Short mmCIF file of C-alpha atoms and ligand atoms in Angstrom, two decimals:
data_model
loop_
_atom_site.label_atom_id
_atom_site.label_comp_id
_atom_site.label_asym_id
_atom_site.label_seq_id
_atom_site.Cartn_x
_atom_site.Cartn_y
_atom_site.Cartn_z
CA UNK A 1 16.36 8.48 -25.17
CA UNK A 2 12.93 10.17 -25.01
CA UNK A 3 12.26 11.44 -21.54
CA UNK A 4 8.72 11.23 -20.18
CA UNK A 5 6.82 14.52 -20.09
CA UNK A 6 5.18 14.93 -16.73
CA UNK A 7 2.58 17.38 -15.57
CA UNK A 8 4.68 19.52 -13.20
CA UNK A 9 1.69 19.87 -10.89
CA UNK A 10 1.88 16.16 -10.08
CA UNK A 11 4.09 16.74 -7.07
CA UNK A 12 4.50 13.02 -6.31
CA UNK A 13 6.24 12.12 -9.57
CA UNK A 14 9.76 10.89 -8.90
CA UNK A 15 9.28 11.29 -5.16
CA UNK A 16 9.25 8.89 -2.26
CA UNK A 17 6.18 8.37 -0.11
CA UNK A 18 6.20 6.66 3.29
CA UNK A 19 3.54 4.51 4.87
CA UNK A 20 3.06 4.75 8.61
CA UNK A 21 0.86 2.21 10.35
CA UNK A 22 -0.35 4.60 13.03
CA UNK A 23 -0.92 2.05 15.79
CA UNK A 24 2.71 0.99 15.47
CA UNK A 25 4.59 4.15 14.57
CA UNK A 26 4.94 6.13 17.81
CA UNK A 27 2.96 6.13 21.06
CA UNK A 28 2.93 9.57 22.71
CA UNK A 29 0.71 8.76 25.68
CA UNK A 30 2.05 5.48 27.00
CA UNK A 31 -0.97 3.29 26.28
CA UNK A 32 1.03 0.96 24.05
CA UNK A 33 -0.78 2.07 20.88
CA UNK A 34 0.71 4.60 18.45
CA UNK A 35 -1.16 7.86 17.86
CA UNK A 36 -1.21 11.06 15.81
CA UNK A 37 0.74 13.06 18.38
CA UNK A 38 3.39 10.36 18.17
CA UNK A 39 3.63 10.88 14.43
CA UNK A 40 4.02 14.63 14.98
CA UNK A 41 6.80 13.89 17.47
CA UNK A 42 8.65 11.84 14.84
CA UNK A 43 8.18 14.16 11.86
CA UNK A 44 11.80 15.21 11.91
CA UNK A 45 12.80 11.61 11.26
CA UNK A 46 10.54 11.58 8.21
CA UNK A 47 11.74 14.97 7.01
CA UNK A 48 15.31 13.72 7.42
CA UNK A 49 14.54 10.84 5.07
CA UNK A 50 13.47 13.27 2.37
CA UNK A 51 10.02 11.83 1.79
CA UNK A 52 7.37 13.97 0.15
CA UNK A 53 4.17 12.25 1.27
CA UNK A 54 3.09 10.39 4.38
CA UNK A 55 0.38 7.77 3.91
CA UNK A 56 -1.39 6.86 7.11
CA UNK A 57 -3.24 3.54 7.30
CA UNK A 58 -6.81 4.33 8.43
CA UNK A 59 -7.17 6.76 11.30
CA UNK A 60 -10.95 7.17 11.09
CA UNK A 61 -13.34 5.79 13.72
CA UNK A 62 -13.25 2.00 13.87
CA UNK A 63 -14.18 -0.81 16.25
CA UNK A 64 -10.93 -2.37 14.97
CA UNK A 65 -12.23 -5.76 13.89
CA UNK A 66 -9.70 -5.21 11.06
CA UNK A 67 -7.65 -2.45 12.70
CA UNK A 68 -9.11 0.61 11.00
CA UNK A 69 -10.19 -1.09 7.76
CA UNK A 70 -13.69 -1.37 9.24
CA UNK A 71 -14.84 2.25 9.40
CA UNK A 72 -17.71 3.37 11.62
CA UNK A 73 -17.41 7.11 10.83
CA UNK A 74 -15.57 8.45 7.79
CA UNK A 75 -15.61 12.01 9.08
CA UNK A 76 -13.78 11.73 12.40
CA UNK A 77 -10.55 10.44 13.91
CA UNK A 78 -10.60 7.30 16.04
CA UNK A 79 -10.27 8.38 19.70
CA UNK A 80 -7.52 5.83 20.34
CA UNK A 81 -5.37 7.67 17.79
CA UNK A 82 -6.28 11.27 18.57
CA UNK A 83 -8.65 14.00 17.49
CA UNK A 84 -9.43 16.11 14.44
CA UNK A 85 -7.38 18.82 16.08
CA UNK A 86 -4.35 16.48 16.27
CA UNK A 87 -4.79 15.69 12.61
CA UNK A 88 -4.87 19.39 11.75
CA UNK A 89 -1.70 19.87 13.75
CA UNK A 90 -0.09 16.94 11.92
CA UNK A 91 -1.09 18.26 8.50
CA UNK A 92 0.31 21.69 9.35
CA UNK A 93 3.54 20.40 10.88
CA UNK A 94 4.09 17.98 7.98
CA UNK A 95 3.44 20.73 5.41
CA UNK A 96 6.04 22.89 7.13
CA UNK A 97 8.52 20.09 6.32
CA UNK A 98 7.37 19.72 2.73
CA UNK A 99 5.39 16.55 3.43
CA UNK A 100 1.78 16.02 2.37
CA UNK A 101 -0.46 13.79 4.47
CA UNK A 102 -2.22 11.04 2.52
CA UNK A 103 -5.13 9.32 4.25
CA UNK A 104 -6.49 5.84 3.66
CA UNK A 105 -10.04 5.57 2.32
CA UNK A 106 -12.02 2.34 2.63
CA UNK A 107 -14.87 2.63 0.11
CA UNK A 108 -15.50 -1.07 -0.51
CA UNK A 109 -17.04 -1.77 2.89
CA UNK A 110 -17.85 -0.19 6.23
CA UNK A 111 -17.87 -1.55 9.74
CA UNK A 112 -20.93 -3.53 10.69
CA UNK A 113 -21.29 -0.85 13.37
CA UNK A 114 -21.53 2.01 10.86
CA UNK A 115 -24.90 3.82 11.25
CA UNK A 116 -25.44 3.37 7.48
CA UNK A 117 -25.36 -0.39 7.88
CA UNK A 118 -27.48 -0.31 11.02
CA UNK A 119 -30.07 1.65 9.03
CA UNK A 120 -29.69 -0.62 6.01
CA UNK A 121 -30.28 -3.81 7.96
CA UNK A 122 -33.17 -2.33 9.98
CA UNK A 123 -35.74 -3.24 7.31
CA UNK A 124 -36.04 -4.21 3.66
CA UNK A 125 -37.78 -0.89 2.95
CA UNK A 126 -35.29 1.42 4.58
CA UNK A 127 -34.02 4.05 2.11
CA UNK A 128 -30.47 2.92 2.87
CA UNK A 129 -31.24 -0.77 2.23
CA UNK A 130 -29.73 -0.46 -1.23
CA UNK A 131 -26.52 1.13 0.07
CA UNK A 132 -25.24 -2.39 0.76
CA UNK A 133 -25.36 -5.58 -1.30
CA UNK A 134 -28.37 -7.60 -0.11
CA UNK A 135 -29.72 -10.71 -1.82
CA UNK A 136 -32.30 -13.39 -1.21
CA UNK A 137 -31.18 -16.87 -0.13
CA UNK A 138 -30.67 -19.53 -2.78
CA UNK A 139 -33.61 -21.97 -3.15
CA UNK A 140 -32.01 -24.26 -0.54
CA UNK A 141 -31.79 -21.36 1.91
CA UNK A 142 -28.01 -21.06 1.48
CA UNK A 143 -25.98 -18.06 0.27
CA UNK A 144 -27.14 -16.32 -2.94
CA UNK A 145 -24.05 -17.42 -4.91
CA UNK A 146 -20.71 -19.18 -4.51
CA UNK A 147 -18.48 -16.19 -3.74
CA UNK A 148 -15.90 -16.70 -1.02
CA UNK A 149 -14.43 -13.98 1.17
CA UNK A 150 -10.81 -12.87 0.75
CA UNK A 151 -10.45 -13.76 4.43
CA UNK A 152 -11.91 -17.25 3.98
CA UNK A 153 -15.41 -18.76 4.18
CA UNK A 154 -18.54 -17.67 2.33
CA UNK A 155 -18.75 -14.00 1.36
CA UNK A 156 -22.36 -13.88 2.56
CA UNK A 157 -23.97 -13.74 5.99
CA UNK A 158 -27.68 -14.20 6.64
CA UNK A 159 -29.46 -11.40 8.45
CA UNK A 160 -32.23 -13.43 10.07
CA UNK A 161 -34.68 -10.62 10.97
CA UNK A 162 -34.93 -9.44 7.35
CA UNK A 163 -34.35 -12.84 5.75
CA UNK A 164 -31.67 -11.74 3.29
CA UNK A 165 -27.93 -12.21 3.03
CA UNK A 166 -25.45 -9.30 2.98
CA UNK A 167 -22.20 -9.46 1.04
CA UNK A 168 -18.78 -9.11 2.66
CA UNK A 169 -15.67 -9.67 0.60
CA UNK A 170 -13.69 -9.52 3.86
CA UNK A 171 -14.87 -10.18 7.46
CA UNK A 172 -18.57 -10.56 8.23
CA UNK A 173 -17.96 -7.40 10.31
CA UNK A 174 -17.16 -5.55 7.04
CA UNK A 175 -20.33 -5.41 4.89
CA UNK A 176 -19.71 -4.35 1.28
CA UNK A 177 -21.24 -1.12 0.06
CA UNK A 178 -23.24 -1.14 -3.16
CA UNK A 179 -21.33 1.02 -5.62
CA UNK A 180 -24.11 0.75 -8.20
CA UNK A 181 -26.06 3.10 -5.95
CA UNK A 182 -25.60 6.76 -6.93
CA UNK A 183 -26.15 7.98 -3.36
CA UNK A 184 -23.19 5.90 -2.22
CA UNK A 185 -21.05 7.47 -4.94
CA UNK A 186 -22.16 10.95 -3.92
CA UNK A 187 -21.53 10.23 -0.26
CA UNK A 188 -17.93 9.30 -1.05
CA UNK A 189 -17.49 12.42 -3.18
CA UNK A 190 -18.43 14.31 -0.03
CA UNK A 191 -15.94 12.35 2.05
CA UNK A 192 -13.15 13.11 -0.43
CA UNK A 193 -13.99 16.81 -0.43
CA UNK A 194 -14.30 16.98 3.34
CA UNK A 195 -10.72 15.77 3.81
CA UNK A 196 -9.25 17.49 0.77
CA UNK A 197 -10.73 20.78 1.93
CA UNK A 198 -9.19 20.27 5.35
CA UNK A 199 -5.71 20.09 3.85
CA UNK A 200 -5.16 16.37 3.27
CA UNK A 201 -3.01 15.84 0.14
CA UNK A 202 -4.50 12.64 -1.17
CA UNK A 203 -5.83 9.18 -0.48
CA UNK A 204 -4.65 5.62 -0.73
CA UNK A 205 -7.78 3.75 -1.73
CA UNK A 206 -8.34 0.38 -0.12
CA UNK A 207 -9.15 -2.52 -2.50
CA UNK A 208 -9.81 0.02 -5.25
CA UNK A 209 -10.22 -2.78 -7.81
CA UNK A 210 -13.04 -4.44 -5.94
CA UNK A 211 -15.68 -1.82 -5.22
CA UNK A 212 -17.97 -2.83 -8.09
CA UNK A 213 -19.44 -6.33 -8.22
CA UNK A 214 -21.33 -8.06 -10.97
CA UNK A 215 -24.83 -6.57 -10.97
CA UNK A 216 -26.34 -10.04 -11.57
CA UNK A 217 -24.26 -11.61 -8.79
CA UNK A 218 -23.21 -14.45 -11.10
CA UNK A 219 -21.30 -17.41 -9.64
CA UNK A 220 -17.52 -17.32 -9.95
CA UNK A 221 -16.13 -20.03 -12.25
CA UNK A 222 -13.89 -22.76 -10.80
CA UNK A 223 -10.18 -21.89 -10.76
CA UNK A 224 -7.93 -23.54 -13.32
CA UNK A 225 -4.18 -24.05 -13.42
CA UNK A 226 -3.90 -20.78 -15.35
CA UNK A 227 -5.34 -18.80 -12.45
CA UNK A 228 -3.38 -17.15 -9.66
CA UNK A 229 -2.28 -19.20 -6.69
CA UNK A 230 -4.75 -17.38 -4.46
CA UNK A 231 -7.62 -18.16 -6.81
CA UNK A 232 -6.53 -21.77 -6.89
CA UNK A 233 -6.48 -21.87 -3.10
CA UNK A 234 -9.94 -20.31 -3.01
CA UNK A 235 -11.09 -22.83 -5.60
CA UNK A 236 -12.62 -20.12 -7.79
CA UNK A 237 -11.52 -17.34 -10.08
CA UNK A 238 -12.67 -14.00 -8.67
CA UNK A 239 -14.30 -13.07 -11.92
CA UNK A 240 -17.55 -11.55 -10.74
CA UNK A 241 -16.81 -10.14 -7.27
CA UNK A 242 -13.62 -8.27 -8.13
CA UNK A 243 -11.82 -6.45 -10.90
CA UNK A 244 -15.00 -5.72 -12.90
CA UNK A 245 -14.80 -3.61 -16.05
CA UNK A 246 -17.27 -1.11 -14.59
CA UNK A 247 -14.87 -0.18 -11.79
CA UNK A 248 -12.90 2.04 -14.17
CA UNK A 249 -15.77 4.46 -14.44
CA UNK A 250 -15.65 4.92 -10.66
CA UNK A 251 -11.89 5.52 -10.79
CA UNK A 252 -12.38 8.15 -13.49
CA UNK A 253 -14.95 9.90 -11.33
CA UNK A 254 -12.53 9.99 -8.38
CA UNK A 255 -9.69 11.19 -10.59
CA UNK A 256 -11.74 14.07 -11.90
CA UNK A 257 -12.57 15.11 -8.38
CA UNK A 258 -8.95 14.91 -7.20
CA UNK A 259 -7.74 16.83 -10.25
CA UNK A 260 -10.21 19.64 -9.58
CA UNK A 261 -7.84 20.80 -6.81
CA UNK A 262 -4.74 22.85 -7.46
CA UNK A 263 -2.30 21.28 -6.91
CA UNK A 264 -4.11 18.03 -7.56
CA UNK A 265 -4.70 15.61 -4.72
CA UNK A 266 -3.01 12.27 -5.29
CA UNK A 267 -4.96 9.01 -5.48
CA UNK A 268 -3.13 5.72 -4.99
CA UNK A 269 -5.13 2.59 -5.65
CA UNK A 270 -4.62 -0.56 -3.68
CA UNK A 271 -5.07 -2.51 -6.89
CA UNK A 272 -4.30 -5.85 -5.28
CA UNK A 273 -4.32 -8.04 -8.36
CA UNK A 274 -2.11 -11.07 -8.53
CA UNK A 275 -1.28 -11.13 -12.22
CA UNK A 276 0.65 -8.23 -13.71
CA UNK A 277 -1.51 -8.02 -16.83
CA UNK A 278 -4.58 -7.53 -14.62
CA UNK A 279 -2.98 -4.34 -13.32
CA UNK A 280 -2.53 -2.67 -16.69
CA UNK A 281 -6.15 -1.64 -17.33
CA UNK A 282 -5.95 0.49 -14.18
CA UNK A 283 -3.29 2.72 -15.71
CA UNK A 284 -6.05 4.20 -17.92
CA UNK A 285 -5.58 4.63 -21.64
CA UNK A 286 -5.10 8.38 -21.38
CA UNK A 287 -3.98 8.71 -17.79
CA UNK A 288 -7.52 9.40 -16.63
CA UNK A 289 -7.76 6.86 -13.82
CA UNK A 290 -6.10 6.86 -10.39
CA UNK A 291 -2.74 8.62 -10.52
CA UNK A 292 -0.89 5.69 -8.99
CA UNK A 293 -1.63 1.97 -8.67
CA UNK A 294 0.20 -0.36 -6.33
CA UNK A 295 2.06 -3.10 -8.16
CA UNK A 296 1.56 -6.15 -5.97
CA UNK A 297 2.82 -8.69 -8.55
CA UNK A 298 6.16 -6.84 -8.51
CA UNK A 299 6.30 -6.93 -4.70
CA UNK A 300 5.46 -10.64 -4.78
CA UNK A 301 8.05 -11.45 -7.47
CA UNK A 302 11.02 -13.55 -6.37
CA UNK A 303 14.21 -11.59 -5.71
CA UNK A 304 15.69 -12.82 -8.91
CA UNK A 305 17.24 -10.50 -11.48
CA UNK A 306 15.44 -11.96 -14.50
CA UNK A 307 12.04 -12.04 -12.78
CA UNK A 308 12.35 -8.48 -11.52
CA UNK A 309 13.67 -7.12 -14.82
CA UNK A 310 10.74 -8.75 -16.56
CA UNK A 311 8.21 -7.24 -14.12
CA UNK A 312 9.73 -3.78 -14.39
CA UNK A 313 10.01 -3.90 -18.16
CA UNK A 314 6.43 -5.07 -18.64
CA UNK A 315 5.13 -2.48 -16.20
CA UNK A 316 7.05 0.29 -17.94
CA UNK A 317 5.80 -0.95 -21.30
CA UNK A 318 2.17 -0.78 -20.20
CA UNK A 319 2.34 2.76 -18.82
CA UNK A 320 0.53 5.45 -20.78
CA UNK A 321 2.62 8.50 -21.70
CA UNK A 322 3.31 10.47 -18.52
CA UNK A 323 2.02 7.59 -16.38
CA UNK A 324 3.85 6.93 -13.15
CA UNK A 325 4.70 3.43 -11.94
CA UNK A 326 4.67 2.71 -8.21
CA UNK A 327 7.28 0.54 -6.52
CA UNK A 328 6.98 -0.91 -3.09
CA UNK A 329 8.55 -3.84 -1.31
CA UNK A 330 6.68 -3.94 2.00
CA UNK A 331 3.39 -2.89 3.51
CA UNK A 332 1.12 -3.74 6.43
CA UNK A 333 -0.30 -6.80 4.63
CA UNK A 334 2.72 -8.53 3.09
CA UNK A 335 6.01 -9.81 4.42
CA UNK A 336 8.66 -7.07 4.69
CA UNK A 337 11.19 -7.06 1.84
CA UNK A 338 14.26 -7.51 4.09
CA UNK A 339 12.64 -10.84 5.01
CA UNK A 340 10.81 -11.82 1.84
CA UNK A 341 13.40 -10.75 -0.71
CA UNK A 342 16.56 -10.74 1.38
CA UNK A 343 15.88 -13.55 3.86
CA UNK A 344 17.33 -11.35 6.60
CA UNK A 345 20.62 -10.82 4.77
CA UNK A 346 21.57 -7.13 5.22
CA UNK A 347 23.50 -6.94 1.92
CA UNK A 348 20.58 -8.24 -0.06
CA UNK A 349 18.24 -5.86 1.77
CA UNK A 350 20.51 -2.97 0.78
CA UNK A 351 20.50 -4.06 -2.84
CA UNK A 352 16.70 -4.30 -2.76
CA UNK A 353 16.46 -0.83 -1.25
CA UNK A 354 18.74 0.52 -3.96
CA UNK A 355 16.48 -0.98 -6.60
CA UNK A 356 13.32 0.45 -5.02
CA UNK A 357 14.81 3.92 -4.77
CA UNK A 358 16.25 4.08 -8.27
CA UNK A 359 13.31 2.95 -10.38
CA UNK A 360 11.28 5.49 -12.33
CA UNK A 361 8.07 6.72 -10.76
CA UNK A 362 6.97 6.91 -7.16
CA UNK A 363 8.44 4.66 -4.50
CA UNK A 364 6.49 3.90 -1.35
CA UNK A 365 8.47 2.80 1.69
CA UNK A 366 6.82 1.15 4.68
CA UNK A 367 7.80 2.15 8.21
CA UNK A 368 10.94 0.28 9.19
CA UNK A 369 12.14 -0.30 5.61
CA UNK A 370 14.62 2.51 6.16
CA UNK A 371 16.39 0.55 8.89
CA UNK A 372 15.92 -2.89 7.37
CA UNK A 373 13.30 -4.14 9.82
CA UNK A 374 12.45 -7.80 9.28
CA UNK A 375 9.25 -9.72 10.06
CA UNK A 376 8.82 -10.60 13.73
CA UNK A 377 7.53 -13.98 14.82
CA UNK A 378 4.42 -13.45 16.95
CA UNK A 379 3.34 -16.45 19.05
CA UNK A 380 -0.15 -17.77 18.52
CA UNK A 381 -1.51 -16.54 21.87
CA UNK A 382 -0.43 -12.98 21.03
CA UNK A 383 -1.96 -12.80 17.55
CA UNK A 384 -4.53 -10.04 17.08
CA UNK A 385 -4.93 -9.99 13.28
CA UNK A 386 -8.17 -11.82 12.41
CA UNK A 387 -6.45 -13.32 9.37
CA UNK A 388 -3.60 -14.76 11.44
CA UNK A 389 -6.01 -16.10 14.05
CA UNK A 390 -8.10 -17.80 11.39
CA UNK A 391 -5.31 -19.23 9.27
CA UNK A 392 -2.74 -20.17 11.93
CA UNK A 393 -0.01 -21.50 11.48
CA UNK A 394 0.11 -18.92 8.66
CA UNK A 395 0.68 -16.05 11.06
CA UNK A 396 -1.22 -13.41 9.10
CA UNK A 397 -0.12 -9.81 9.24
CA UNK A 398 0.93 -9.21 12.83
CA UNK A 399 4.60 -10.06 12.04
CA UNK A 400 4.82 -6.97 9.81
CA UNK A 401 2.89 -4.66 12.14
CA UNK A 402 5.06 -4.79 15.26
CA UNK A 403 6.11 -1.38 16.62
CA UNK A 404 8.62 0.80 14.85
CA UNK A 405 12.03 0.22 16.38
CA UNK A 406 13.31 3.62 17.45
CA UNK A 407 15.87 2.62 20.09
CA UNK A 408 17.37 -0.39 21.82
CA UNK A 409 15.82 0.45 25.18
CA UNK A 410 12.84 -0.57 27.30
CA UNK A 411 9.82 0.67 25.36
CA UNK A 412 11.88 0.63 22.18
CA UNK A 413 11.63 4.41 21.90
CA UNK A 414 8.06 3.64 20.75
CA UNK A 415 6.32 3.78 24.12
CA UNK A 416 7.16 4.22 27.80
CA UNK A 417 9.30 1.55 29.49
CA UNK A 418 6.32 0.47 31.62
CA UNK A 419 3.77 0.20 28.81
CA UNK A 420 2.87 -3.05 27.08
CA UNK A 421 2.90 -2.43 23.31
CA UNK A 422 -0.21 -3.67 21.46
CA UNK A 423 2.10 -6.06 19.57
CA UNK A 424 5.44 -7.33 20.83
CA UNK A 425 8.68 -5.71 19.71
CA UNK A 426 10.88 -7.22 17.06
CA UNK A 427 14.67 -7.31 17.42
CA UNK A 428 15.43 -3.92 18.93
CA UNK A 429 19.10 -4.13 18.04
CA UNK A 430 17.91 -2.95 14.64
CA UNK A 431 16.81 0.59 15.46
CA UNK A 432 16.83 4.20 14.30
CA UNK A 433 18.95 5.65 17.12
CA UNK A 434 21.89 3.31 16.54
CA UNK A 435 21.81 3.71 12.77
CA UNK A 436 21.40 7.46 12.86
CA UNK A 437 25.00 8.61 12.95
CA UNK A 438 26.47 5.58 11.18
CA UNK A 439 27.40 6.35 7.57
CA UNK A 440 27.36 2.63 6.73
CA UNK A 441 23.88 1.99 8.07
CA UNK A 442 20.76 1.14 6.10
CA UNK A 443 19.27 4.40 7.41
CA UNK A 444 22.12 6.43 5.92
CA UNK A 445 21.80 4.52 2.66
CA UNK A 446 18.08 5.31 2.58
CA UNK A 447 18.63 9.00 3.24
CA UNK A 448 21.46 9.28 0.74
CA UNK A 449 19.61 7.45 -2.03
CA UNK A 450 16.52 9.60 -1.55
CA UNK A 451 18.64 12.77 -1.53
CA UNK A 452 20.37 11.64 -4.73
CA UNK A 453 17.02 10.87 -6.32
CA UNK A 454 15.67 14.29 -5.45
CA UNK A 455 18.65 16.27 -6.67
CA UNK A 456 19.58 14.22 -9.69
CA UNK A 457 17.16 14.77 -12.62
CA UNK A 458 18.03 11.42 -14.25
CA UNK A 459 16.90 9.55 -11.15
CA UNK A 460 14.00 11.78 -10.36
CA UNK A 461 12.24 11.70 -13.70
CA UNK A 462 14.51 10.19 -16.35
CA UNK A 463 13.24 7.33 -18.51
CA UNK A 464 14.02 3.74 -17.48
CA UNK A 465 15.81 1.44 -19.89
CA UNK A 466 16.91 -2.13 -19.31
CA UNK A 467 20.57 -2.83 -20.01
CA UNK A 468 22.25 -6.12 -20.76
CA UNK A 469 23.63 -7.73 -17.65
CA UNK A 470 25.43 -10.94 -16.72
CA UNK A 471 23.34 -13.74 -15.20
CA UNK A 472 21.89 -12.67 -11.83
CA UNK A 473 22.59 -9.04 -12.68
CA UNK A 474 19.93 -6.37 -12.93
CA UNK A 475 21.10 -3.35 -14.90
CA UNK A 476 19.27 -0.28 -16.11
CA UNK A 477 19.85 3.22 -17.27
CA UNK A 478 17.93 6.16 -15.91
CA UNK A 479 17.68 9.28 -18.03
CA UNK A 480 20.72 10.20 -20.10
CA UNK A 481 23.63 9.14 -18.00
CA UNK A 482 22.80 7.30 -14.81
CA UNK A 483 23.31 3.58 -14.55
CA UNK A 484 22.18 1.22 -11.82
CA UNK A 485 23.89 -2.16 -11.47
CA UNK A 486 22.75 -4.80 -9.00
CA UNK A 487 24.29 -8.20 -8.54
CA UNK A 488 21.59 -10.40 -7.03
CA UNK A 489 23.60 -13.60 -7.35
CA UNK A 490 25.85 -15.48 -4.95
CA UNK A 491 29.04 -15.03 -6.96
CA UNK A 492 30.94 -11.90 -8.00
CA UNK A 493 29.74 -10.43 -11.31
CA UNK A 494 31.65 -8.31 -13.77
CA UNK A 495 29.89 -5.87 -16.04
CA UNK A 496 31.88 -4.73 -19.05
CA UNK A 497 31.57 -1.53 -21.06
CA UNK A 498 31.13 0.76 -18.06
CA UNK A 499 32.96 4.05 -17.65
CA UNK A 500 32.07 6.51 -14.97
CA UNK A 501 31.94 7.16 -11.29
CA UNK A 502 30.09 5.43 -8.48
CA UNK A 503 27.71 7.96 -6.95
CA UNK A 504 26.45 5.61 -4.24
CA UNK A 505 27.33 1.99 -3.66
CA UNK A 506 25.60 -0.39 -1.28
CA UNK A 507 29.19 -0.80 -0.02
CA UNK A 508 29.72 2.81 0.90
CA UNK A 509 33.52 2.56 0.74
CA UNK A 510 33.10 2.53 -3.05
CA UNK A 511 31.28 5.88 -3.23
CA UNK A 512 33.26 8.13 -5.57
CA UNK A 513 35.25 5.27 -7.14
CA UNK A 514 36.20 5.77 -10.82
CA UNK A 515 35.26 2.94 -13.12
CA UNK A 516 37.05 2.45 -16.43
CA UNK A 517 36.01 -0.30 -18.81
CA UNK A 518 34.40 -2.71 -16.37
CA UNK A 519 33.22 -3.09 -12.81
CA UNK A 520 33.07 -6.14 -10.58
CA UNK A 521 30.37 -6.37 -7.96
CA UNK A 522 30.43 -8.70 -4.98
CA UNK A 523 27.39 -10.92 -4.31
CA UNK A 524 24.39 -8.76 -3.33
CA UNK A 525 26.24 -5.57 -4.15
CA UNK A 526 24.74 -2.65 -6.03
CA UNK A 527 25.95 0.68 -7.36
CA UNK A 528 24.49 3.81 -8.90
CA UNK A 529 26.92 5.28 -11.42
CA UNK A 530 27.24 8.47 -13.36
CA UNK A 531 28.29 7.34 -16.84
C1 NOJ B 601 -6.61 -4.16 2.24
C2 NOJ B 601 -5.95 -3.63 3.46
O1 NOJ B 601 -4.65 -3.23 3.15
C3 NOJ B 601 -6.01 -4.72 4.50
O2 NOJ B 601 -5.22 -4.43 5.61
C4 NOJ B 601 -7.46 -4.91 4.86
O3 NOJ B 601 -7.57 -5.98 5.77
C5 NOJ B 601 -8.30 -5.21 3.62
N1 NOJ B 601 -7.99 -4.36 2.52
C6 NOJ B 601 -9.76 -5.01 3.92
O4 NOJ B 601 -10.02 -3.64 4.09
#
């Protein structure tokens, strides 16, 4: 089998990255909100996992209308999370453990409180007016076109003093920047350099597919049955306010900048498209766009062997030579995979984890994945996510943002026993401390799979090839001689034609077992084998 040829400077290839949601990771000062010092205090946990990069959801200054995704200053740390000095200390301490810090950049919009927007809205003639997307009212005085916000309602708000509408693809507190404006592009080049020069190893780029909008602000067409479920719910296909062909030029510009560093800085796009084929253009024909692009259709796929095999195979097939797929099952916006894929069943969660950590490319774990944290029900009166508040009884994103569960103790090992965490705790019986020394725990499985991936060239960089499998089975080969078998069904499954040794099984008692001729897997059991 031909093995992919990677640029050895791309340090993230084959590695595992980890997303921390800073408000929920670790609180060092007892105010109930996580902070940078807390992350420093827990670095040994991350180093023990064997991750290579730590992506932090936004830590820059924010009034927190959308918890960091509404930035009021791109050049400083939000005081509730720490200081620039804390960030320096984190970057240094993480580097000492072989971990690069990856920040989160929000280029599509700023906070309404950002001085750029305050200047822009101050008058129609202000030099920064064109930094945002302003348009005259429609003849009836209503919004300039029919675009709706991702968070519901019209994507336009009237600014009465200047008589024009501003665009916001998210909250009205998050005005969209105008990426047709060259000064905006240059400003963001500066922001990238500022952080790269201070030692940050890369950026995850928020709604990277959305920054450019149709320059004529054309109406979106009505959704049809062929459109994604979200488009159908919105009643329109996001044809002109998202996913525009001109966005690729912006991605190429960012890539060039990131690649001008040695080693290169990594760029991971939040390419939140709902159809897999809409993701493919972002891979770039010659690997000249963002290095990595989140695969949301994969994360949203049902936990069904045929559906997942199809997603993986099509993604692999669309990759340019030396391109790197990204696999993730959870993040701060979507239901955690132990809930969404596994419905709380620990065996299924272990099988899902095995899949995520044995696919080719770069895997991104979300805090808590390593212990199998599930979504936490948050009662209506405790909701803080604007999306949950607006769309209740859909609870929004608070259920996946509850504090990291470090210990089954008052304060959860996250904060002091007296403090009230900013979001309630989930089930603290699922926690790091209890799983730490237990060889059968999800935490041990996570550590051992990552260690195997890092030391085993087939798993680290070997090509991925689908293998025949019985119904409900997902089977693939990595590199020359490593086979992954997962039984996602409810009945035992036997796979014939297998000779080798189990390197790691989701049922750890099978580690080291010799397999001759065939192997039978229990429901929701998986195994990595050396053939
Ligand atoms: C995607 C982020 O992941 C999400 O949390 C945020 O609300 C929106 N972009 C808007 O920035």
